[in-house]
Each structure stands twice: as structure tokens, then as C-alpha cells.
Coordinates of C-alpha atoms and ligand atoms in Angstrom, one line a residue:
M1 CA 26.4 -21.3 8.4
K2 CA 26.0 -18.6 5.8
N3 CA 22.8 -20.7 4.3
K4 CA 21.4 -21.3 7.7
I5 CA 21.2 -17.4 8.5
T6 CA 19.7 -16.8 4.7
I7 CA 17.3 -19.5 5.5
L8 CA 16.6 -17.9 9.3
I9 CA 16.0 -14.4 7.5
L10 CA 13.9 -15.7 4.9
A11 CA 11.6 -17.5 7.4
S12 CA 11.6 -14.3 9.2
V13 CA 10.3 -12.3 6.2
L14 CA 8.0 -15.1 5.5
G15 CA 6.7 -15.1 9.1
L16 CA 6.3 -11.1 9.0
I17 CA 4.1 -11.6 5.8
A18 CA 1.9 -13.8 7.1
L19 CA 1.8 -11.8 10.4
S20 CA 1.2 -8.8 8.7
S21 CA -1.6 -10.4 6.7
I22 CA -3.4 -11.8 9.4
Q23 CA -3.3 -8.3 11.2
A24 CA -4.1 -6.4 8.1
Y25 CA -7.5 -9.0 8.0
L26 CA -8.0 -8.3 11.4
I27 CA -8.0 -4.4 10.9
S28 CA -10.2 -5.1 8.0
N29 CA -12.9 -6.9 9.7
T30 CA -12.7 -4.3 12.8
Y31 CA -13.0 -2.1 10.3
E32 CA -16.7 -3.7 9.0
L33 CA -17.7 -4.2 12.5
K34 CA -16.8 -0.4 13.9
K35 CA -18.7 1.1 10.7
K36 CA -21.9 -1.3 11.3
A37 CA -21.6 -0.3 14.9
F38 CA -21.3 3.7 14.0
I39 CA -23.9 3.3 11.6
K40 CA -26.4 1.6 13.8
E41 CA -25.6 4.0 16.7
T42 CA -26.8 6.8 14.4
D43 CA -29.8 4.8 13.3
D44 CA -30.7 4.2 16.7
A45 CA -30.3 7.9 17.7
L46 CA -32.3 9.0 14.9
E47 CA -35.3 6.3 15.7
G48 CA -38.6 8.0 16.1
I49 CA -37.7 11.2 14.7
H50 CA -40.6 10.9 12.1
E51 CA -43.0 10.3 15.0
K52 CA -42.3 13.7 16.1
N53 CA -45.3 16.2 16.0
E54 CA -44.2 18.3 13.3
L55 CA -43.5 15.4 11.1
D56 CA -45.8 13.2 11.7
S57 CA -48.6 15.9 10.6
L58 CA -46.6 16.4 7.5
G59 CA -46.5 12.6 6.8
D60 CA -50.6 13.0 7.5
V61 CA -51.0 15.4 4.9
W62 CA -49.0 13.9 2.0
K63 CA -50.8 10.6 2.9
E64 CA -54.4 12.5 2.8
D65 CA -53.6 14.0 -0.1
L66 CA -52.5 10.5 -1.7
R67 CA -56.0 9.1 -0.5
N68 CA -57.8 12.0 -2.5
H69 CA -55.9 11.5 -5.6
L70 CA -56.2 7.7 -5.4
N71 CA -60.4 8.5 -5.0
D72 CA -60.3 10.6 -8.2
Y73 CA -58.2 7.5 -9.9
K74 CA -60.8 5.2 -8.6
N75 CA -63.9 7.5 -10.4
N76 CA -61.7 7.4 -13.5
R77 CA -61.0 11.2 -13.0
I78 CA -57.6 11.1 -13.4
T79 CA -54.9 8.2 -14.5
K80 CA -52.3 6.7 -12.9
A81 CA -49.5 8.5 -14.2
E82 CA -51.8 11.7 -13.1
V83 CA -51.8 10.4 -9.5
L84 CA -48.1 9.9 -9.3
S85 CA -47.4 13.2 -10.8
R86 CA -49.3 15.0 -8.6
F87 CA -47.9 12.9 -5.5
F88 CA -44.5 14.0 -6.3
I89 CA -45.7 17.6 -6.7
K90 CA -47.1 17.4 -3.3
T91 CA -44.0 15.7 -1.5
D92 CA -41.6 18.4 -3.4
S93 CA -43.9 21.2 -2.0
L94 CA -43.5 19.7 1.6
N95 CA -39.9 18.8 1.2
T96 CA -38.7 22.4 2.1
L97 CA -40.7 22.1 5.5
H98 CA -39.6 18.6 5.8
K99 CA -35.9 19.6 5.8
T100 CA -36.6 22.2 8.3
Y101 CA -38.3 20.3 10.8
Y102 CA -35.8 17.0 10.2
E103 CA -33.0 19.4 10.8
K104 CA -34.7 20.8 14.0
E105 CA -35.0 17.5 15.6
L106 CA -31.4 16.7 14.8
E107 CA -30.7 19.4 16.8
A108 CA -32.3 18.3 19.9
I109 CA -30.5 15.0 19.4
N110 CA -27.2 16.7 19.3
L111 CA -25.2 14.3 17.1
D112 CA -21.8 15.9 17.0
Y113 CA -21.1 14.9 13.3
D114 CA -23.9 16.3 10.1
V115 CA -26.5 13.9 8.8
K116 CA -28.5 13.8 5.7
F117 CA -31.9 12.0 5.2
K118 CA -33.1 10.9 2.3
Q119 CA -36.8 8.8 1.8
E120 CA -37.4 6.9 -1.3
L121 CA -40.5 5.2 -2.9
T122 CA -41.0 1.5 -3.1
S123 CA -44.2 1.0 -4.1
I124 CA -48.1 2.0 -3.9
V125 CA -50.3 -0.7 -4.2
I126 CA -54.1 -1.0 -4.1
I127 CA -55.2 -4.0 -3.2
E128 CA -59.0 -5.1 -3.5
G129 CA -59.6 -8.8 -2.4
S130 CA -56.8 -10.6 -4.7
K131 CA -56.8 -8.1 -7.2
L132 CA -53.7 -6.1 -7.1
D133 CA -53.3 -2.4 -9.0
T134 CA -49.5 -1.1 -8.9
I135 CA -49.7 2.6 -9.0
Y136 CA -45.7 2.8 -8.7
P137 CA -43.4 1.5 -9.4
V138 CA -44.5 1.8 -13.3
K139 CA -42.6 1.9 -16.8
N140 CA -40.7 5.1 -17.5
E141 CA -41.0 6.4 -14.0
I142 CA -37.4 6.3 -12.4
R143 CA -38.0 8.9 -9.8
T144 CA -37.7 7.5 -6.2
K145 CA -36.8 10.2 -3.6
I146 CA -39.8 11.5 -2.1
F147 CA -38.2 13.8 1.1
G148 CA -35.0 14.9 2.2
T149 CA -31.9 15.5 0.3
D150 CA -31.1 14.3 -2.9
F151 CA -27.5 12.3 -2.3
K152 CA -26.4 9.2 -4.4
T153 CA -27.9 6.0 -2.8
E154 CA -24.4 4.4 -2.7
D155 CA -22.8 7.4 -0.8
G156 CA -25.8 6.5 2.2
H157 CA -26.5 3.9 4.3
K158 CA -30.1 2.0 4.3
T159 CA -31.6 2.6 7.9
N160 CA -34.8 1.1 7.6
T161 CA -37.7 0.3 5.6
S162 CA -41.2 1.5 6.0
S163 CA -45.0 0.4 5.1
W164 CA -48.1 2.3 5.4
Y165 CA -50.8 -0.1 5.2
T166 CA -54.7 1.7 5.4
E167 CA -58.3 1.0 4.2
S168 CA -59.6 3.7 2.4
E169 CA -63.1 4.6 1.4
Y170 CA -64.3 6.0 -1.7
I171 CA -67.7 7.0 -3.0
H172 CA -68.9 6.4 -6.7
Q173 CA -71.6 5.9 -9.2
K174 CA -72.7 2.3 -10.0
D175 CA -75.7 1.4 -12.0
G176 CA -77.0 4.7 -11.4
E177 CA -76.7 5.0 -7.7
I178 CA -74.3 6.4 -5.4
V179 CA -72.3 3.4 -3.5
T180 CA -69.4 3.7 -1.0
D181 CA -66.6 0.8 -1.4
T182 CA -63.4 0.6 0.2
Y183 CA -60.0 -0.4 -1.0
D184 CA -56.7 -1.2 0.8
L185 CA -53.5 1.0 0.3
E186 CA -50.3 0.0 0.7
V187 CA -47.2 2.5 0.4
K188 CA -43.6 1.2 1.1
T189 CA -40.7 3.5 1.5
I190 CA -36.9 3.1 2.4
N191 CA -35.2 5.4 4.5
Y192 CA -31.1 6.3 3.8
I193 CA -28.9 8.5 6.0
Q194 CA -25.5 10.0 4.6
I195 CA -22.9 11.0 7.4
K196 CA -20.5 13.5 6.7
D197 CA -16.8 12.4 7.0
W198 CA -18.2 8.7 8.3
K199 CA -14.9 7.0 7.4
R200 CA -12.7 10.1 9.1
I201 CA -14.7 8.9 12.4
V202 CA -14.6 5.5 12.0
Y203 CA -10.8 5.6 11.4
G204 CA -10.7 7.8 14.4
R205 CA -12.4 5.2 16.9
M206 CA -9.8 2.6 15.2
A207 CA -6.7 4.7 16.0
V208 CA -5.7 3.1 19.1
L209 CA -6.0 -0.2 17.4
F210 CA -3.9 1.1 14.0
F211 CA -1.3 2.7 16.5
G212 CA -1.2 -0.4 18.7
S213 CA -0.8 -2.7 15.4
L214 CA 2.1 -0.3 14.0
L215 CA 4.0 -0.1 17.3
L216 CA 3.6 -4.2 17.6
F217 CA 4.7 -4.6 13.6
L218 CA 7.8 -2.0 14.2
F219 CA 8.5 -3.6 17.4
V220 CA 8.5 -7.3 15.7
I221 CA 10.7 -6.2 13.0
G222 CA 13.1 -4.2 15.2
L223 CA 13.6 -7.6 17.4
L224 CA 14.1 -9.3 14.0
Y225 CA 16.5 -7.0 12.9
Y226 CA 18.3 -7.1 16.3
S227 CA 18.3 -10.8 16.4
I228 CA 19.4 -11.4 12.9
K229 CA 22.1 -8.6 13.3
N230 CA 23.6 -10.3 16.4
L231 CA 23.7 -13.5 15.1
I232 CA 25.8 -12.1 12.2
T233 CA 28.0 -10.6 14.7
Q234 CA 28.1 -13.6 16.8
K235 CA 29.5 -15.6 13.6
K236 CA 31.7 -12.7 12.5
I237 CA 33.6 -13.2 16.2
A238 CA 33.4 -16.9 15.9
E239 CA 35.4 -16.5 12.4
I240 CA 37.9 -14.1 13.7
K241 CA 38.5 -16.3 16.7
T242 CA 39.1 -19.4 14.7
D243 CA 41.4 -17.0 12.2
F244 CA 43.4 -15.7 15.1
I245 CA 43.4 -19.3 16.5
N246 CA 45.0 -20.2 12.9
N247 CA 47.3 -17.3 12.6
I248 CA 48.6 -17.6 16.3
T249 CA 49.4 -21.5 15.6
H250 CA 51.5 -20.7 12.5
E251 CA 53.0 -17.4 13.9
L252 CA 54.3 -19.6 17.0
K253 CA 55.3 -22.8 15.0
T254 CA 58.2 -21.1 13.3
P255 CA 60.4 -19.8 16.5
L256 CA 59.3 -23.3 18.0
A257 CA 60.5 -25.0 15.2
T258 CA 64.0 -23.1 14.9
L259 CA 64.6 -23.6 18.7
S260 CA 63.9 -27.1 18.6
I261 CA 66.7 -27.2 15.6
A262 CA 68.8 -24.8 17.6
T263 CA 68.8 -26.8 20.7
K264 CA 69.7 -29.9 19.0
S265 CA 72.7 -28.2 16.8
L266 CA 73.9 -26.9 20.2
K267 CA 73.9 -30.6 21.7
N268 CA 75.8 -31.3 18.5
E269 CA 79.4 -32.0 19.2
T270 CA 81.1 -30.5 15.7
I271 CA 79.0 -27.3 17.0
K272 CA 80.4 -27.4 20.5
A273 CA 83.7 -27.7 18.9
N274 CA 83.1 -24.3 16.8
P275 CA 82.8 -21.2 18.9
E276 CA 81.7 -18.9 16.0
A277 CA 79.1 -21.7 14.8
F278 CA 77.9 -22.3 18.8
K279 CA 77.8 -18.2 19.1
N280 CA 75.6 -18.2 15.5
T281 CA 73.5 -20.8 17.0
L282 CA 73.2 -19.2 20.6
N283 CA 72.1 -15.8 18.6
I284 CA 69.5 -17.8 16.9
V285 CA 68.0 -18.9 20.0
D286 CA 68.1 -15.5 21.4
R287 CA 66.1 -14.0 18.3
Q288 CA 63.6 -16.8 18.5
N289 CA 63.3 -16.5 22.1
E290 CA 62.8 -12.6 21.5
R291 CA 60.4 -13.1 18.8
L292 CA 58.3 -15.1 20.9
Q293 CA 58.3 -12.8 23.6
K294 CA 57.1 -10.1 21.0
L295 CA 54.2 -12.7 20.0
I296 CA 53.2 -12.8 23.3
D297 CA 53.6 -9.1 24.4
Q298 CA 51.5 -8.0 20.9
V299 CA 48.5 -10.4 22.2
M300 CA 48.7 -8.9 25.6
T301 CA 48.7 -5.4 24.6
N302 CA 46.2 -5.7 22.2
S303 CA 43.7 -6.8 24.9
L304 CA 43.3 -3.1 25.8
S305 CA 41.2 -1.0 24.6
N306 CA 42.3 2.9 23.8
E307 CA 40.4 3.8 27.6
D308 CA 42.9 1.1 29.1
I309 CA 46.2 2.6 27.7
V310 CA 48.1 4.4 30.2
L311 CA 50.3 6.9 27.9
N312 CA 53.8 8.3 29.3
K313 CA 53.3 11.6 27.5
E314 CA 56.5 13.6 26.7
Q315 CA 57.3 16.5 24.5
V316 CA 59.1 15.8 21.7
V317 CA 60.2 18.0 18.6
D318 CA 58.7 16.3 15.4
T319 CA 61.7 16.4 13.2
I320 CA 63.8 14.8 15.4
Y321 CA 61.7 12.0 16.9
F322 CA 60.3 11.1 13.3
N323 CA 63.8 11.3 11.7
N324 CA 65.1 8.8 14.3
I325 CA 62.2 6.6 13.6
I326 CA 62.8 6.3 10.1
E327 CA 66.4 6.0 10.5
D328 CA 65.9 3.2 13.0
F329 CA 63.7 1.5 10.7
K330 CA 65.9 1.7 7.8
L331 CA 68.6 -0.1 9.8
S332 CA 66.5 -2.8 10.9
K333 CA 65.4 -3.6 7.3
Q334 CA 68.7 -3.7 5.5
Y335 CA 67.9 -4.6 1.9
N336 CA 68.2 -2.9 -1.4
G337 CA 64.9 -3.2 -2.8
L338 CA 63.7 -0.6 -0.1
T339 CA 63.7 3.2 -0.5
I340 CA 62.2 5.4 2.0
K341 CA 61.0 9.0 1.0
N342 CA 61.7 11.4 3.7
E343 CA 59.5 14.3 3.3
I344 CA 59.7 15.6 7.3
Y345 CA 59.7 19.2 6.5
A346 CA 61.9 21.1 9.1
S347 CA 59.2 22.7 11.1
E348 CA 60.3 21.7 14.5
I349 CA 56.9 21.7 15.9
V350 CA 56.7 20.3 19.5
L351 CA 54.5 17.3 20.0
R352 CA 53.2 15.7 23.3
L353 CA 53.4 12.3 22.8
D354 CA 53.8 8.8 24.2
K355 CA 57.5 8.1 22.9
F356 CA 57.2 4.7 22.9
H357 CA 53.7 3.8 21.9
F358 CA 53.7 6.4 19.4
A359 CA 56.8 5.1 17.7
T360 CA 55.2 1.3 18.0
A361 CA 51.9 2.6 15.9
I362 CA 54.0 4.2 13.3
L363 CA 56.5 1.1 12.7
N364 CA 53.5 -1.4 12.6
I365 CA 52.4 0.8 9.4
L366 CA 55.9 1.1 8.3
E367 CA 56.2 -2.9 8.7
N368 CA 53.1 -3.5 6.8
A369 CA 54.3 -1.2 3.8
I370 CA 57.3 -4.2 3.8
K371 CA 54.9 -6.6 4.5
Y372 CA 52.3 -6.1 1.9
S373 CA 54.9 -4.5 -0.8
I374 CA 55.4 -5.0 -4.4
E375 CA 58.8 -4.9 -5.1
P376 CA 61.0 -2.0 -5.3
T377 CA 59.4 -1.1 -2.1
I378 CA 58.7 2.4 -2.1
I379 CA 57.6 4.3 0.9
T380 CA 56.7 8.0 1.4
F381 CA 56.9 9.4 4.8
K382 CA 55.4 12.8 5.2
T383 CA 54.5 15.1 7.6
E384 CA 52.7 18.6 7.5
L385 CA 50.9 20.9 9.6
K386 CA 47.0 21.7 8.7
N387 CA 44.1 23.3 10.4
G388 CA 45.8 22.9 13.6
N389 CA 46.5 19.1 13.6
Y390 CA 49.7 17.5 12.6
C391 CA 49.4 15.3 9.9
L392 CA 51.6 12.3 8.9
K393 CA 51.2 10.5 5.6
I394 CA 52.6 7.0 5.2
T395 CA 52.5 6.0 1.4
D396 CA 53.4 2.7 -0.1
N397 CA 53.3 1.1 -3.5
G398 CA 52.3 -2.3 -2.2
I399 CA 49.3 -4.5 -3.4
G400 CA 46.4 -2.3 -1.8
I401 CA 43.3 -2.8 0.2
S402 CA 40.0 -3.1 -1.5
E403 CA 37.6 -0.6 -0.7
K404 CA 35.3 -3.7 1.2
N405 CA 38.1 -4.5 3.3
Q406 CA 39.1 -1.0 4.4
A407 CA 36.1 -1.0 6.3
H408 CA 37.5 -3.4 9.0
L409 CA 40.7 -2.8 8.7
F410 CA 41.4 -1.5 12.0
D411 CA 39.1 -4.2 14.0
K412 CA 40.7 -6.7 15.8
F413 CA 42.4 -9.5 14.5
Y414 CA 41.1 -8.6 11.0
R415 CA 43.4 -9.9 8.2
V416 CA 42.4 -9.4 4.6
S417 CA 41.5 -12.9 3.4
D418 CA 41.2 -12.5 -0.2
G419 CA 44.1 -13.0 -2.8
D420 CA 47.2 -14.7 -1.5
V421 CA 47.9 -11.9 1.2
H422 CA 47.7 -14.8 3.9
D423 CA 51.0 -16.1 2.6
V424 CA 52.4 -13.0 5.0
K425 CA 52.4 -13.6 8.3
G426 CA 50.4 -11.7 11.2
L427 CA 47.7 -11.8 13.7
G428 CA 45.6 -9.1 12.7
L429 CA 46.5 -7.1 15.7
G430 CA 49.1 -4.3 14.2
L431 CA 46.6 -1.8 12.8
Y432 CA 44.2 -2.3 15.9
Y433 CA 46.8 -1.6 18.0
T434 CA 48.1 1.5 15.9
N435 CA 44.2 3.0 16.0
Q436 CA 44.1 2.5 19.7
I437 CA 47.4 4.5 20.1
I438 CA 46.2 7.4 17.9
K439 CA 42.6 7.6 19.7
A440 CA 44.4 7.5 23.1
H441 CA 46.3 10.6 21.7
Q442 CA 43.0 12.1 20.8
G443 CA 43.9 11.5 17.2
S444 CA 42.7 9.9 14.4
I445 CA 43.9 7.6 11.4
T446 CA 42.4 7.3 8.0
I447 CA 43.4 5.4 4.7
Q448 CA 43.4 5.9 0.8
S449 CA 44.2 2.6 -0.9
E450 CA 43.7 1.4 -4.4
L451 CA 44.5 -2.2 -5.2
Q452 CA 48.0 -2.7 -7.3
K453 CA 48.7 0.9 -6.6
G454 CA 49.3 1.1 -3.0
T455 CA 48.1 2.6 0.4
T456 CA 48.4 5.8 2.2
F457 CA 47.9 6.0 6.0
T458 CA 46.8 9.5 7.1
I459 CA 47.5 10.2 11.5
K460 CA 46.2 13.5 12.3
I461 CA 47.0 14.5 16.1
P462 CA 46.1 17.6 17.8
V463 CA 48.9 20.0 18.3
N464 CA 48.8 21.8 21.8
Ligands
ADP501 P1 48.8 -8.3 10.1 O1 49.5 -7.5 9.0 O2 49.3 -8.8 11.2 O3 47.9 -9.1 9.4 P2 47.5 -5.7 10.7 O4 46.1 -5.0 11.7 O5 48.6 -4.9 10.6 O6 47.7 -7.3 10.7 O7 47.0 -5.3 9.1 C1 45.8 -6.1 9.0 C2 45.3 -6.2 7.6 O8 45.4 -5.4 6.8 C3 46.9 -7.2 7.0 O9 46.4 -8.6 7.0 C4 46.5 -7.2 5.4 O10 45.8 -7.6 4.8 C5 46.1 -5.2 5.5 N1 47.5 -4.4 5.3 C6 47.6 -3.5 6.3 N2 48.4 -3.0 5.7 C7 48.5 -3.2 4.5 C8 49.2 -2.5 3.4 N3 50.1 -1.4 3.6 N4 49.0 -2.8 2.1 C9 48.3 -3.6 2.0 N5 47.5 -4.3 2.7 C10 47.7 -4.0 4.3

């Protein structure tokens, strides 16, 4: 059974890990999809922004300027490097205006998050027939940004690439004559956007999913925990029941065996002829009968919880009541190895108790002190008044109870199963009953114990 539970717990943990991994994979996939959708949504909103009047005319300005520089280059008036440096000087000078216009357009779109834009140059190429003359990129030129804010490319998102293709005319001298020639020009650029706090926005859009997954996860863990706990409890109950059946069988066997021998003896002619022996045997029958009755009563009484117990409370004077209990107990246990130290101080406090039930509760503890004793048995019975509570302390010098077992001591049918304790008879009901009775008196019972040293039971009841 234990193995089965361990396997079940292991399987559940593995299942939970697998489930979490799948869930994590799905969440990460959803995150990627949501991220892409969000960027696309922003990109769509920004679409056509460069075709707006002011930005468009700004585009015309740098394109015209570039064409002029290229004409100078074609007439060998400037070098390629100069074309590029003039191009960048021009775009730099236009950039402040570009930013202003861009922000104005952004405001008109009315996005509820902050977006920055950057345009990078990919290439400037002159095409004449099959001849390509690359102006950009060139060696030693690392600059890429032409318009917008200079954020790190990896911190932004690429939105689109654009290509400007045009035919350009230029006038130059050829063999002493002025001629007009054409060339094709291709300028390629890439656009990037940087969205402030985009992760927070995407996570925000996934909040329901996160929260739902977490709840589901907690629910599954809770369910597993509950099921396994239930299973363990069921297992314990099954064990307790088996123990109880074993114990009660054991308890019933002895008086029944004695009764059977006694009745056989009563039929015996020699015993019949001897009145003394006959009386003794009858006494044995009586005692065993009483014992069987007691056992049945114990089982019946202990099927009640503290709410079901009907108390018949009376006023008792502590010293008289407890002294009587001790005296009667001493009388019933007449053997030399027993010392009961009576530390009942003459406080004469009036308590309201059910005399019968409360005495039985205390006798259970006293009986146990002898049952689980190490000879010579010394029991101390002490009373005191503390913080408005009446305290009874019953200490023995017996075998003690380990900390692990103390926790279950007041459970129904519980018996300590380690060591040779099981050699002592019992049903595991005595302390359960005692606890129920004390609780029914609005009191409490606690235990301090050390193995091989002894045990102290402390009972507290309120003084009215
Ligand atoms: P029972 O004595 O019939 O087994 P109880 O409910 O009276 O049932 O006690 C429960 C268990 O607590 C006992 O089986 C015994 O192991 C342990 N126990 C009770 N009292 C003492 C004690 N004074 N010293 C050591 N062990 C004790």
C-alpha cells in the first residue's frame, strides 16, 4: 500500500511537471504570437505615415539633393565619399524637422503607447545598363541611420524595407560636346520602430491567460494534494480498523477462555463437593463477566464524541473528590511496587464536574501509568490553581512516549506500535475517551513525555 502511494505521488509529480512544461511551451508560443500581432498592429497603424504631405516633401528634398550630388559625381567634380558625406550632412540637417513631423503624425494616429522611428540606409547604387556603381555600402563607412532616433537596432523591430528607383539625367561634356545622359538610381532603406514598454503591454494582453493558467495549475495541485491526503487518511483508517479488530479479539479471548475453563470446573464433581473452591470459581465467572461487560461498555461509550456526551455536573470539593479517587485506585491496585505521591494541596476549591465521567477519565490515565510502567512505579498526582484554571498533573516514571507518537495519542483506537508496548492489552480507547470527557468540561489535556523517563499528563479545566 505504502509503495502504491509512493508510486502514485511520483506519477502525480511527473504528470504535474509534464503538464507545467506543456503549459509553459504554450504560453511562450502565445507570447511570440501576441508580440508579432502587437508589432503588426502598430506597423499597420503607422502605414502610409511617410506619404503624408510634410514627410513626403521632406523625402523629396533629400532625394533631389542626392541626385545633384550624383550629377557632380558623374561629372567627376566630387568623389563617391563626398557624395556620401554630403548625403549624410543633408539628412542630419533634415532630421530635426523629420522628427517633428513624425511626432505630429503619431499624435494624429493617437496610439496609447510611445513609438520611436528609425530609417537606415541599405544601399545607393547607380545602374547604367549592366554596369553597377555602388555608392553605399562602402568600406570604412559604418554609418547606417538617416532619419529618426538613433536606438540600437536590436532594441527595435523591423517594420518594412523600401526601395526608391528613379531615372536621372545629367549633362556632361563628351568629345568637346555637351551631351545629356541618363542613369538609373536605386536607394534602398529599412524602417525600424521601437515601442516603449512593449513587453509590459504584451504581458498585459496575456494577463488573463497567465492568471487562468496559474489558477488551473493551483487547482490541479490542490486536487492532487487533497486526493493523496484522502488516500493516506483512508489507509490510516483501514490500519486503525485492522488494529482495533486485532486488539478487541485479543481482549475478548482471555475472559472467554477463562469463562470456558471456569464453567468446565463448575461441572467438575470435586469442585462441586468443595464449597470454597465452588465459590472461588463462581467469583472468577463473575469477574470475567464483569470484564466482558466493561469491554463492551468501553466500545459503546467511545463511539460517542464530546458533543454527544451528556454530562451530569455536580459541585465537588477538589480535595475530597480527588483524594477519594486516589484512595479507591490504591485499594484496587494492591501491590508493593506502587507508590502514589499525593500532592493535592488543601485548596478546597469547588468545581463543577460530572463525577462519574471525570473519575473514569482520570482513572484511565492512572491505569496507563501502571500499564506502561517500569517498576517500581511512582505516580505523582498534583493539583494547582493557575491563571483561573484548575490544573491536574499526573506524572509517572514509565516507558514514556516518543514525540512522533504523542501527536496521535488522543486519536480513537491509537496504540503505540513500536517497541514491545503491544504486549500490554488495550483497545486504544482510554485516552480518546479521557480527551472527550475533558473537552466536554471545556478543558484541555496536554502531554509531556520522554522515552524511558516517564510521562506527565496535564489537565486544565476552568474554575467557575
Ligand atoms: P490503551 O492503553 O488501551 O492501548 P490508551 O488510549 O489508554 O489505549 O493509550 C493509547 C496508547 O498510549 C497506549 O497504547 C500506550 O502506547 C500509550 N500510553 C498511554 N499512556 C501511557 C503512559 N503513561 N506511558 C507510556 N505510554 C502510554
